[in-house]
Coordinates of C-alpha atoms in Angstrom, one line a residue:
Chain A
M1 CA 0.0 0.0 0.0
E2 CA 1.5 3.3 -1.1
N3 CA 1.3 6.3 1.2
I4 CA 1.3 9.2 -1.2
Y5 CA 2.2 11.7 1.5
R6 CA 5.4 10.0 2.3
P7 CA 8.4 11.9 1.2
Y8 CA 11.8 10.8 0.0
V9 CA 14.4 11.5 2.6
M10 CA 17.2 13.6 1.2
E11 CA 20.4 15.2 2.6
V12 CA 21.6 18.8 2.1
I13 CA 25.0 18.6 0.4
K14 CA 25.4 22.2 -0.4
R15 CA 23.8 25.5 0.7
K16 CA 24.3 28.8 -1.2
E17 CA 22.9 32.3 -0.6
E18 CA 22.0 33.5 -4.1
A19 CA 20.7 36.9 -3.0
P20 CA 19.4 38.4 0.2
M21 CA 16.9 36.0 1.6
V22 CA 17.2 33.6 -1.4
V23 CA 18.8 30.3 -0.8
T24 CA 19.7 27.3 -3.0
L25 CA 19.9 23.8 -1.5
R26 CA 21.6 21.0 -3.3
L27 CA 20.0 17.7 -2.2
K28 CA 21.0 14.0 -2.5
F29 CA 18.9 10.9 -1.8
K30 CA 19.7 9.1 1.4
E31 CA 18.5 5.8 0.1
K32 CA 20.2 4.4 -3.0
K33 CA 16.9 2.7 -4.1
D34 CA 15.1 6.0 -4.1
E35 CA 17.8 7.5 -6.2
E36 CA 17.5 4.7 -8.7
R37 CA 13.7 5.0 -8.9
F38 CA 13.7 8.8 -9.2
S39 CA 13.5 10.7 -12.5
F40 CA 11.9 13.9 -13.6
Q41 CA 11.5 16.2 -16.6
T42 CA 12.3 19.9 -16.8
G43 CA 9.5 22.1 -15.5
Q44 CA 8.1 19.7 -12.9
F45 CA 7.9 20.7 -9.3
A46 CA 8.3 19.2 -5.8
E47 CA 7.0 19.5 -2.3
Y48 CA 10.0 20.2 0.0
G49 CA 9.2 19.6 3.6
L50 CA 11.0 19.8 6.9
L51 CA 9.7 17.2 9.3
G52 CA 8.3 19.2 12.2
E53 CA 7.8 22.4 10.2
G54 CA 5.7 21.7 7.1
E55 CA 5.9 21.5 3.4
C56 CA 6.4 24.1 0.6
T57 CA 6.1 24.0 -3.1
F58 CA 9.0 25.0 -5.4
C59 CA 10.1 23.9 -8.8
L60 CA 13.0 21.5 -9.4
A61 CA 15.6 24.2 -10.2
S62 CA 18.3 21.9 -11.5
S63 CA 18.0 20.1 -14.9
P64 CA 17.3 16.4 -15.4
T65 CA 20.6 16.1 -17.3
Q66 CA 22.3 17.3 -14.1
F67 CA 20.6 14.6 -12.1
A68 CA 21.6 12.0 -14.7
R69 CA 25.2 13.1 -14.3
D70 CA 25.6 14.0 -10.7
K71 CA 22.6 12.4 -8.9
Y72 CA 21.5 15.5 -7.1
I73 CA 18.6 18.0 -7.4
E74 CA 18.5 21.7 -6.4
C75 CA 15.8 24.0 -5.2
T76 CA 16.0 27.8 -4.9
F77 CA 13.5 29.7 -2.7
R78 CA 13.0 33.0 -1.1
I79 CA 12.6 33.0 2.7
V80 CA 9.1 34.3 3.4
G81 CA 7.2 32.3 5.9
K82 CA 7.5 29.6 8.6
V83 CA 8.6 26.7 6.4
T84 CA 11.0 28.6 4.1
S85 CA 12.6 30.2 7.2
A86 CA 13.2 26.7 8.6
L87 CA 14.5 25.5 5.2
G88 CA 16.7 28.5 5.0
R89 CA 18.4 27.7 8.3
L90 CA 19.4 24.2 7.2
D91 CA 23.0 23.3 7.0
V92 CA 25.0 20.8 5.0
G93 CA 24.4 17.3 6.4
E94 CA 20.8 18.0 7.6
T95 CA 17.8 16.1 6.4
I96 CA 14.8 17.2 4.3
G97 CA 11.7 15.4 3.0
V98 CA 10.9 15.7 -0.7
R99 CA 7.9 14.6 -2.6
A100 CA 8.4 14.7 -6.3
P101 CA 8.1 14.9 -9.3
Y102 CA 4.7 16.5 -9.9
G103 CA 3.0 18.2 -12.7
A104 CA 3.6 18.6 -16.5
H105 CA 6.9 19.5 -18.1
F106 CA 8.1 21.7 -20.9
P107 CA 7.8 19.9 -24.2
I108 CA 11.5 20.6 -25.1
E109 CA 11.6 17.7 -27.6
S110 CA 9.3 19.7 -29.9
W111 CA 11.6 22.7 -29.7
K112 CA 14.5 21.0 -31.6
G113 CA 16.2 23.3 -34.1
K114 CA 14.4 26.4 -32.9
K115 CA 15.7 29.6 -31.4
I116 CA 14.5 30.1 -27.8
I117 CA 14.0 33.3 -25.8
F118 CA 13.7 33.1 -22.1
A119 CA 12.2 36.2 -20.3
T120 CA 11.9 36.1 -16.6
G121 CA 12.4 38.1 -13.4
G122 CA 13.5 37.8 -9.8
I123 CA 12.8 34.5 -8.1
A124 CA 11.1 33.2 -11.3
L125 CA 14.5 32.3 -12.8
P126 CA 14.8 29.0 -10.9
P127 CA 12.1 27.1 -12.9
I128 CA 13.6 28.5 -16.1
R129 CA 17.1 27.7 -15.0
S130 CA 16.2 24.0 -15.2
V131 CA 15.1 24.4 -18.8
I132 CA 18.1 26.5 -19.7
W133 CA 20.7 24.0 -18.4
N134 CA 18.7 21.1 -20.0
L135 CA 18.9 22.8 -23.4
L136 CA 22.6 23.9 -22.9
D137 CA 23.5 20.3 -22.1
R138 CA 22.1 19.3 -25.5
K139 CA 23.1 22.6 -27.2
N140 CA 23.7 21.2 -30.7
E141 CA 20.0 20.2 -30.9
F142 CA 18.7 23.7 -30.4
G143 CA 19.3 27.2 -32.0
Q144 CA 20.4 30.4 -30.5
I145 CA 19.3 30.9 -26.8
S146 CA 18.6 34.3 -25.5
I147 CA 18.0 34.9 -21.8
I148 CA 16.4 38.1 -20.6
Y149 CA 16.5 38.3 -16.8
G150 CA 15.6 41.2 -14.5
A151 CA 15.5 41.8 -10.8
K152 CA 14.6 44.7 -8.5
T153 CA 18.2 45.5 -7.7
V154 CA 21.6 44.1 -8.6
A155 CA 21.8 42.3 -5.3
D156 CA 18.5 40.5 -6.0
L157 CA 19.7 38.8 -9.2
V158 CA 19.9 35.1 -8.4
Y159 CA 22.5 32.6 -9.9
K160 CA 25.1 35.5 -10.4
D161 CA 27.9 33.0 -11.2
E162 CA 25.8 31.2 -13.8
I163 CA 24.7 34.5 -15.4
K164 CA 28.4 35.2 -15.9
Q165 CA 28.9 31.7 -17.4
W166 CA 26.0 32.3 -19.8
E167 CA 27.4 35.7 -20.8
D168 CA 30.6 34.0 -21.9
M169 CA 29.0 31.1 -23.7
S170 CA 28.8 30.9 -27.5
G171 CA 25.3 30.6 -28.8
V172 CA 23.9 32.3 -25.8
T173 CA 22.8 35.9 -25.5
M174 CA 22.5 37.0 -21.9
I175 CA 20.7 40.2 -21.2
S176 CA 20.5 41.2 -17.5
T177 CA 18.5 44.1 -16.3
V178 CA 17.5 45.8 -13.0
D179 CA 14.5 47.9 -12.2
P180 CA 15.1 51.7 -12.4
G181 CA 16.8 52.7 -9.2
G182 CA 18.1 49.2 -8.5
E183 CA 21.4 49.7 -10.3
T184 CA 24.8 50.1 -8.7
P185 CA 27.5 52.6 -9.9
G186 CA 29.4 49.9 -11.8
W187 CA 26.3 48.1 -13.3
Q188 CA 27.0 47.0 -16.9
G189 CA 23.6 45.6 -17.7
K190 CA 20.3 47.2 -18.8
I191 CA 18.0 49.3 -16.6
G192 CA 14.3 48.6 -17.0
Y193 CA 11.6 46.0 -16.2
F194 CA 12.2 42.7 -18.0
P195 CA 9.0 42.8 -20.2
T196 CA 10.2 46.2 -21.5
I197 CA 13.7 44.9 -22.2
M198 CA 12.1 41.9 -24.0
K199 CA 10.1 44.3 -26.1
E200 CA 13.2 46.2 -27.1
H201 CA 15.0 43.0 -27.9
L202 CA 12.1 41.8 -30.2
A203 CA 11.9 45.2 -31.9
K204 CA 15.6 44.9 -32.6
I205 CA 15.2 41.4 -34.1
V206 CA 12.3 42.7 -36.3
A207 CA 14.3 45.8 -37.3
D208 CA 17.3 43.6 -38.3
G209 CA 15.0 41.7 -40.6
G210 CA 14.8 38.6 -38.3
N211 CA 11.9 36.3 -38.2
I212 CA 10.1 35.8 -34.9
D213 CA 7.9 33.0 -36.2
D214 CA 10.4 30.3 -35.5
I215 CA 11.2 31.4 -31.9
I216 CA 10.0 29.6 -28.8
F217 CA 9.2 31.9 -25.9
V218 CA 9.5 30.8 -22.3
I219 CA 8.3 33.4 -19.8
C220 CA 7.8 33.3 -16.1
G221 CA 6.9 35.8 -13.4
P222 CA 4.2 36.8 -11.0
P223 CA 0.6 36.6 -12.5
V224 CA 0.4 40.3 -13.4
V225 CA 3.8 40.3 -15.1
I226 CA 2.8 37.2 -17.1
K227 CA -0.3 39.1 -18.3
I228 CA 1.8 42.1 -19.3
T229 CA 4.4 40.0 -21.1
L230 CA 1.7 38.1 -23.0
D231 CA 0.2 41.4 -24.2
I232 CA 3.6 42.5 -25.5
L233 CA 4.1 39.2 -27.3
D234 CA 0.6 39.7 -28.8
S235 CA 1.6 43.1 -30.2
F236 CA 4.3 41.2 -32.1
K237 CA 1.7 38.7 -33.3
V238 CA 3.7 35.8 -31.8
N239 CA 2.0 32.4 -32.2
N240 CA 0.4 31.6 -28.8
D241 CA 1.3 27.9 -29.1
A242 CA 5.0 29.0 -29.2
I243 CA 4.7 30.8 -25.8
F244 CA 5.3 28.7 -22.7
T245 CA 4.9 29.7 -19.1
T246 CA 4.8 28.1 -15.7
L247 CA 2.1 29.2 -13.2
E248 CA 2.9 29.0 -9.5
N249 CA -0.4 29.0 -7.5
R250 CA -0.4 28.1 -3.9
M251 CA -0.4 24.3 -3.5
K252 CA -0.3 21.8 -0.7
C253 CA -0.7 18.2 -2.0
G254 CA 0.8 18.5 -5.5
F255 CA -1.6 16.0 -7.2
G256 CA -5.0 17.5 -7.6
K257 CA -6.7 16.6 -4.3
C258 CA -6.4 19.4 -1.8
G259 CA -8.3 21.8 -4.1
R260 CA -6.7 25.3 -3.9
C261 CA -4.5 25.7 -7.0
N262 CA -7.4 25.6 -9.5
V263 CA -8.0 28.3 -12.1
G264 CA -11.5 27.5 -13.2
E265 CA -11.5 23.8 -14.1
V266 CA -7.8 23.7 -14.6
Y267 CA -5.7 22.3 -11.7
V268 CA -2.3 24.0 -11.9
C269 CA -0.6 21.1 -10.0
K270 CA -2.0 18.4 -12.3
D271 CA -2.7 20.0 -15.6
G272 CA 0.2 22.4 -15.3
P273 CA 2.3 24.2 -14.0
V274 CA 3.5 24.5 -17.6
F275 CA 1.0 26.0 -19.9
T276 CA 1.0 27.6 -23.4
A277 CA -0.3 31.1 -23.9
T278 CA -3.2 29.5 -25.8
Q279 CA -4.2 27.5 -22.7
I280 CA -3.7 30.6 -20.4
K281 CA -6.0 32.6 -22.5
Q282 CA -8.8 29.9 -22.3
M283 CA -8.6 30.0 -18.5
L284 CA -11.0 31.9 -16.3
P285 CA -9.2 35.1 -15.0
D286 CA -8.7 33.6 -11.5
F287 CA -4.9 33.5 -11.1
Chain B
M1 CA -21.4 -5.0 -14.6
T2 CA -24.7 -4.2 -13.2
I3 CA -25.9 -6.1 -10.2
T4 CA -29.6 -5.9 -9.8
A5 CA -30.6 -5.1 -6.3
S6 CA -32.0 -7.8 -4.0
F7 CA -34.5 -7.3 -1.2
Y8 CA -34.6 -8.6 2.3
K9 CA -36.5 -8.4 5.5
I10 CA -34.9 -8.4 9.0
T11 CA -36.5 -8.0 12.4
K12 CA -35.2 -5.2 14.6
S13 CA -34.2 -7.7 17.2
S14 CA -32.2 -9.8 14.7
L15 CA -30.4 -6.7 13.6
A16 CA -29.4 -6.0 17.2
T17 CA -28.2 -9.6 17.6
L18 CA -26.3 -9.2 14.3
F19 CA -24.6 -6.1 15.5
A20 CA -23.6 -7.7 18.8
E21 CA -22.1 -10.7 16.9
Q22 CA -20.1 -8.3 14.7
K23 CA -18.8 -6.3 17.6
Q24 CA -17.6 -9.6 19.2
K25 CA -15.8 -10.4 15.9
G26 CA -13.9 -7.1 16.3
N27 CA -15.8 -5.2 13.6
T28 CA -17.0 -1.7 14.3
I29 CA -20.7 -0.8 14.2
I30 CA -21.4 2.9 13.9
D31 CA -25.1 3.7 14.6
L32 CA -26.2 7.1 13.3
S33 CA -29.9 6.3 13.3
G34 CA -30.5 7.8 16.8
N35 CA -30.7 11.5 17.5
G36 CA -27.3 12.4 16.1
S37 CA -26.7 16.1 15.3
D38 CA -27.2 17.3 11.7
L39 CA -23.4 17.5 11.4
S40 CA -22.5 14.1 12.8
K41 CA -25.1 12.5 10.5
S42 CA -23.0 13.5 7.5
C43 CA -20.6 10.5 7.5
K44 CA -17.9 12.5 5.7
A45 CA -15.7 12.7 8.8
L46 CA -15.7 8.9 9.1
F47 CA -13.8 8.6 5.8
F48 CA -12.1 12.0 5.7
P49 CA -11.6 13.1 9.3
A50 CA -11.2 16.7 10.2
T51 CA -7.7 15.9 11.1
E52 CA -5.8 12.7 10.2
K53 CA -2.2 11.6 10.7
V54 CA -0.6 10.8 7.4
L55 CA 3.0 10.5 8.6
E56 CA 4.8 9.9 11.8
Y57 CA 8.4 10.5 12.5
K58 CA 11.1 10.9 15.1
I59 CA 13.8 13.4 15.1
V60 CA 16.8 11.4 16.2
D61 CA 19.7 13.8 15.9
K62 CA 20.1 17.5 15.0
G63 CA 17.8 17.9 12.0
V64 CA 18.0 14.2 11.1
A65 CA 14.6 12.8 11.0
E66 CA 13.7 9.1 10.8
V67 CA 10.3 8.4 9.3
K68 CA 8.9 5.4 11.1
P69 CA 9.0 2.7 8.4
D70 CA 7.2 0.1 10.5
N71 CA 4.1 2.3 10.9
F72 CA 4.0 2.8 7.2
N73 CA 1.3 0.3 6.4
D74 CA -0.7 0.9 9.6
E75 CA -1.2 4.6 8.7
T76 CA -3.4 3.8 5.8
K77 CA -4.9 0.6 7.3
A78 CA -8.6 0.7 8.0
V79 CA -10.8 -1.4 10.3
N80 CA -13.9 -3.1 9.1
R81 CA -16.9 -0.9 9.8
F82 CA -20.6 -1.0 9.3
I83 CA -22.3 2.4 9.3
F84 CA -26.0 2.2 10.0
G85 CA -28.5 5.0 9.5
A86 CA -26.7 7.4 7.1
N87 CA -28.8 9.7 5.0
I88 CA -29.1 8.7 1.3
C89 CA -27.6 12.1 0.3
D90 CA -24.6 11.6 2.5
A91 CA -24.0 8.1 1.2
Y92 CA -24.3 9.4 -2.4
A93 CA -21.7 12.2 -1.4
L94 CA -19.1 9.4 -0.8
K95 CA -19.6 8.3 -4.4
V96 CA -19.3 11.9 -5.6
V97 CA -15.9 12.6 -3.9
G98 CA -14.6 9.0 -4.4
P99 CA -12.8 9.9 -7.7
V100 CA -10.9 12.8 -6.1
F101 CA -9.1 10.4 -3.8
G102 CA -9.3 7.3 -6.0
E103 CA -8.0 8.7 -9.3
G104 CA -4.5 9.8 -10.1
P105 CA -2.3 8.8 -7.2
V106 CA -4.6 6.9 -4.9
D107 CA -5.1 8.4 -1.5
R108 CA -5.2 5.2 0.5
F109 CA -6.4 7.0 3.6
F110 CA -9.8 7.6 2.1
I111 CA -10.0 4.7 -0.3
N112 CA -9.0 2.0 2.3
K113 CA -11.6 3.3 4.7
R114 CA -14.3 3.2 2.0
E115 CA -13.3 -0.3 1.0
A116 CA -13.5 -1.5 4.6
T117 CA -16.9 0.0 5.3
I118 CA -20.4 -0.9 4.5
V119 CA -22.7 2.1 4.4
A120 CA -26.3 1.4 5.2
A121 CA -28.7 4.3 4.7
I122 CA -32.2 4.8 5.9
L123 CA -34.7 6.2 3.4
C124 CA -36.0 9.5 4.4
D125 CA -39.8 9.8 5.1
N126 CA -40.1 13.4 4.1
K127 CA -38.0 16.4 3.0
K128 CA -36.5 18.3 5.8
N129 CA -36.0 22.0 6.2
A130 CA -33.9 23.3 3.2
C131 CA -33.5 19.8 1.7
F132 CA -33.3 19.6 -2.1
C133 CA -31.7 16.3 -2.9
D134 CA -34.5 15.5 -5.4
Q135 CA -33.3 18.4 -7.5
I136 CA -29.8 17.2 -7.8
I137 CA -29.3 13.4 -7.2
P138 CA -30.5 11.5 -10.3
R139 CA -33.4 9.2 -9.5
S140 CA -31.5 6.1 -10.7
D141 CA -28.5 7.0 -8.4
Y142 CA -30.7 7.7 -5.5
S143 CA -31.7 4.0 -4.9
N144 CA -28.1 2.9 -5.5
A145 CA -26.4 5.5 -3.3
A146 CA -25.6 3.2 -0.4
D147 CA -24.5 -0.4 -0.1
L148 CA -27.7 -1.2 1.8
V149 CA -30.9 0.9 2.1
F150 CA -33.2 0.4 5.0
T151 CA -36.8 1.5 5.4
E152 CA -39.2 0.6 8.2
F153 CA -41.5 -2.3 7.1
D154 CA -43.5 -2.3 10.4
E155 CA -42.9 -1.5 14.0
N156 CA -40.7 -4.6 14.5
S157 CA -38.9 -5.0 11.2
W158 CA -36.9 -3.4 8.4
A159 CA -37.2 -3.8 4.7
V160 CA -33.7 -3.8 3.2
R161 CA -32.5 -3.2 -0.3
S162 CA -29.0 -4.6 -1.0
N163 CA -27.3 -2.9 -4.0
N164 CA -24.2 -5.2 -4.1
N165 CA -22.6 -8.3 -2.6
R166 CA -20.4 -6.4 -0.2
S167 CA -22.7 -7.0 2.8
I168 CA -22.7 -10.7 2.2
D169 CA -18.9 -10.8 2.3
F170 CA -18.9 -8.5 5.4
F171 CA -21.4 -10.4 7.5
G172 CA -20.6 -14.0 6.3
N173 CA -23.0 -16.4 8.0
G174 CA -24.5 -13.5 9.8
F175 CA -26.2 -12.5 6.6
L176 CA -28.6 -15.4 7.2
H177 CA -30.5 -13.0 9.5
F178 CA -31.6 -11.3 6.4
I179 CA -34.6 -13.1 4.8
E180 CA -34.8 -12.6 1.1
D181 CA -38.1 -11.2 -0.1
N182 CA -38.0 -9.5 -3.5
T183 CA -41.6 -8.4 -3.3
L184 CA -40.4 -5.6 -1.1
K185 CA -39.1 -3.8 -4.2
E186 CA -42.6 -2.3 -4.6
L187 CA -42.4 -0.8 -1.1
F188 CA -39.2 0.9 -1.9
D189 CA -40.4 2.2 -5.2
K190 CA -43.5 3.5 -3.6
K191 CA -41.7 5.2 -0.8
E192 CA -39.1 6.8 -3.1
E193 CA -41.9 8.0 -5.4
K194 CA -43.7 9.5 -2.5
L195 CA -40.6 11.3 -1.3
F196 CA -39.7 12.7 -4.7
N197 CA -43.3 13.9 -5.3
S198 CA -43.8 15.3 -1.8
E199 CA -44.2 19.0 -1.4
N200 CA -40.9 20.9 -1.2
P201 CA -40.1 22.6 2.1
E202 CA -41.4 26.2 2.3
E203 CA -37.9 27.7 1.7
I204 CA -37.6 26.3 -1.8
N205 CA -39.7 28.2 -4.3
Y206 CA -37.3 27.6 -7.2
F207 CA -34.4 25.4 -8.2
P208 CA -32.6 26.1 -11.5
K209 CA -31.8 23.5 -14.2
L210 CA -28.3 22.4 -13.4
E211 CA -27.0 23.0 -17.0
A212 CA -28.4 26.5 -17.0
L213 CA -26.9 27.2 -13.5
K214 CA -23.5 26.0 -14.7
K215 CA -23.6 28.3 -17.7
F216 CA -24.8 31.2 -15.6
I217 CA -22.0 30.9 -13.0
E218 CA -19.3 30.7 -15.7
K219 CA -20.8 33.5 -17.7
N220 CA -21.0 35.9 -14.7
F221 CA -17.5 35.1 -13.5
N222 CA -16.4 38.7 -13.6
S223 CA -19.8 40.2 -12.4
E224 CA -20.6 41.8 -9.1
I225 CA -23.4 39.3 -8.3
F226 CA -21.2 37.1 -6.1
N227 CA -20.1 40.1 -4.0
D228 CA -23.7 41.1 -3.5
A229 CA -24.8 37.6 -2.7
S230 CA -22.1 36.9 -0.2
M231 CA -22.3 40.2 1.6
N232 CA -23.4 38.5 4.9
C233 CA -20.7 35.8 4.7
I234 CA -18.3 36.0 7.7
G235 CA -15.9 33.4 6.2
C236 CA -16.3 30.9 9.0
A237 CA -16.3 27.9 6.7
T238 CA -19.3 26.2 8.5
C239 CA -20.8 25.6 5.0
T240 CA -17.7 23.7 3.8
Y241 CA -17.1 21.8 7.0
S242 CA -20.7 20.6 7.2
C243 CA -20.8 19.9 3.4
P244 CA -20.7 16.1 2.7
T245 CA -18.8 16.7 -0.6
C246 CA -16.4 19.5 0.3
H247 CA -13.0 17.8 0.4
C248 CA -10.3 20.5 0.4
F249 CA -7.5 20.0 2.9
D250 CA -4.3 21.4 4.3
I251 CA -1.1 19.5 5.2
V252 CA 0.5 20.6 8.4
D253 CA 3.2 19.4 10.8
E254 CA 2.8 19.0 14.5
K255 CA 5.9 18.5 16.6
K256 CA 6.4 17.8 20.2
Y257 CA 10.0 17.5 21.4
Y258 CA 11.4 14.8 19.2
N259 CA 8.1 13.3 17.9
G260 CA 6.4 14.7 15.0
E261 CA 3.3 14.0 12.9
R262 CA 2.3 15.3 9.5
R263 CA -1.5 15.7 9.4
K264 CA -4.1 16.3 6.8
N265 CA -6.6 18.8 8.1
W266 CA -9.9 20.1 6.6
D267 CA -9.4 23.4 4.9
S268 CA -11.9 25.7 3.2
C269 CA -12.2 28.0 0.2
A270 CA -14.0 30.4 2.5
F271 CA -10.7 31.4 4.1
S272 CA -8.6 34.2 2.6
L273 CA -5.4 32.3 3.4
F274 CA -6.5 29.4 1.3
T275 CA -5.0 30.7 -1.9
L276 CA -2.6 33.4 -0.6
H277 CA 0.7 33.3 -2.5
A278 CA 4.0 33.7 -0.7
S279 CA 4.5 36.9 -2.7
G280 CA 1.4 38.4 -1.1
H281 CA -0.7 38.1 -4.3
N282 CA -4.1 36.4 -3.7
P283 CA -6.2 35.3 -6.6
R284 CA -9.2 35.3 -4.4
E285 CA -8.9 38.3 -2.2
Y286 CA -12.6 39.1 -1.5
Q287 CA -15.2 36.9 0.1
G288 CA -17.3 37.3 -3.1
Q289 CA -14.6 35.7 -5.1
R290 CA -14.4 32.8 -2.6
W291 CA -18.2 32.3 -2.8
R292 CA -17.9 32.3 -6.6
Q293 CA -15.2 29.6 -6.3
R294 CA -17.5 27.5 -4.0
L295 CA -20.4 27.7 -6.5
L296 CA -18.1 27.2 -9.5
H297 CA -16.5 24.2 -7.9
K298 CA -19.8 22.6 -7.0
F299 CA -21.8 23.2 -10.2
S300 CA -19.2 23.7 -12.9
I301 CA -15.6 22.6 -12.2
Y302 CA -16.5 19.3 -10.7
K303 CA -19.0 18.6 -13.5
D304 CA -16.2 19.2 -16.0
R305 CA -13.6 17.1 -14.2
F306 CA -15.7 14.2 -12.8
D307 CA -19.0 14.5 -14.6
K308 CA -20.9 14.9 -11.3
I309 CA -22.4 17.8 -9.4
A310 CA -20.5 18.3 -6.1
C311 CA -23.6 19.1 -4.2
V312 CA -26.1 16.5 -2.9
G313 CA -28.8 18.9 -1.7
C314 CA -28.5 18.0 2.0
G315 CA -29.2 21.7 2.9
R316 CA -26.7 21.8 5.7
C317 CA -24.9 24.9 4.4
I318 CA -28.2 26.7 4.6
R319 CA -29.5 25.3 7.9
L320 CA -26.2 25.8 9.7
C321 CA -24.9 29.1 8.3
P322 CA -24.7 31.6 11.3
A323 CA -25.1 34.6 9.0
G324 CA -28.0 33.3 7.0
V325 CA -26.3 33.0 3.6
N326 CA -28.5 30.9 1.5
M327 CA -27.6 29.4 -1.8
L328 CA -31.2 28.8 -2.8
E329 CA -32.0 32.5 -2.1
M330 CA -29.2 33.4 -4.4
F331 CA -30.6 31.2 -7.2
E332 CA -34.0 32.6 -6.7
K333 CA -32.6 36.2 -7.0
W334 CA -30.9 35.2 -10.3
K335 CA -33.9 33.2 -11.5
I336 CA -34.8 35.2 -14.6
S337 CA -31.2 35.3 -15.8
I338 CA -30.5 31.6 -15.1
D339 CA -33.7 30.6 -16.9
H340 CA -32.6 32.6 -19.9
M341 CA -29.3 30.7 -20.3

């Protein structure tokens, strides 16, 4: 008899502060047989729980290719409430319960040969990071990758080391931006909200005679930003089936039973969290 | 596979003997036929308790927890039970919520309890205050809602309709107390007919067609009507807790020294914290939006996902609401628009 609420027991093998109040934990299975059984696809999420404190939902921020290689997963979260505070206090060697993987994944197999633009902000980079590394690990199968990433301030940018790596990589265009007023004197990147920067980037592609029809867009952010970004993409007449996003509603169970993440008849945990813009537009405006 | 129902007669004294025998065998008999409260008569909590342990663990060293592996099977294990005297609507509600727990990853906590339990309902004699089951439960499902359906034959005996073979397996030889008599079908048909055709309680002047109601709620998603209708609502969740089909839950940890439990607790769409994001964004910020979700889930979402209406017409949300919020009054107010759908 399977107890679906029983987590895998995992050990923290690395802890990193990405930005003020944003922490990445690297996790390894305690049991070999769990590790052998486990697999996931990019875009899926997990329930991370600290026994005695509770559970929280975040995406799997590392890529499946990374797991295949190094047998660990990572999660990145902002310290906000009771559970994330407790998770943020964890040190290397301590134990955490993880239920995963849940939800739908990004259909990256259908993106082969295409250019991809990622546009995201703040703490919404972690779910996208999983996709980015997954594609970069199979770089020859995909076209040019552009990453447009913004945060409130320079300090709030997460994965600073990886952003540097992406800047130096061939075949990758990395555009970092901070909100007006969030820049430091030495800031080399752009200043402006990421949807605006994305708009400029698209306008430049169009002005250079580029074709935006063969580009896949992956966007992520808070609900209001997703709505704004979709409007901008609409103004460029981008095919809605080529736009992907991941919604992050509040969840508890992760498999469509506890009843809080629904947007109309769509359950974000079960039918999502990955949706196309076409699907988003068919939903009731309840997210 | 359709099993046609069979009919039996059993004297009240034989039934008492049977219960005593079963208790001796270690099975649990739960009798709801007495003067139980409106709330306890809904047998939801017997399958989906208000709070239920789903995991037990011990913290053995700094931060290192050990989930008790030996208890693993016991957590979902259910004892054999016989529930006597449920309402038909509440028994039907178990069928309605069954797929939520039984489909996808199976929630063994609910499903094992259901599989180990025989539900015996008693046919209602008349419609109670704010009851409207006849408007919602399809007639064919009404008779089949419970494993057994009882109705009084005379002062000393019950007429029993058995909808499946589960009771035979449960009682074993004890089932010999039931005397087969298929002529009793007529009695059941007559009583059901009488119930369905009886006068509605005073409160119910109008009940919409379910298809039209579904369309109406979806179409008015962005309208102010839900704010107006729920103006009295104080967000106490009595309606959802007393509802036999409401099944939303929270998962929380409780720790005492080195011992901890993870528990599944009832939660409610009536609470503002139910959908609050960590960022502070809340998709359902106002009580009106939460009421809209309640109606939408019951009459539209559930229909789309599981092809059933997540309301059985028991009327508890109306009878028990401390602020007098009344779903039927809302429908009556929207009557002209709904009927035009």
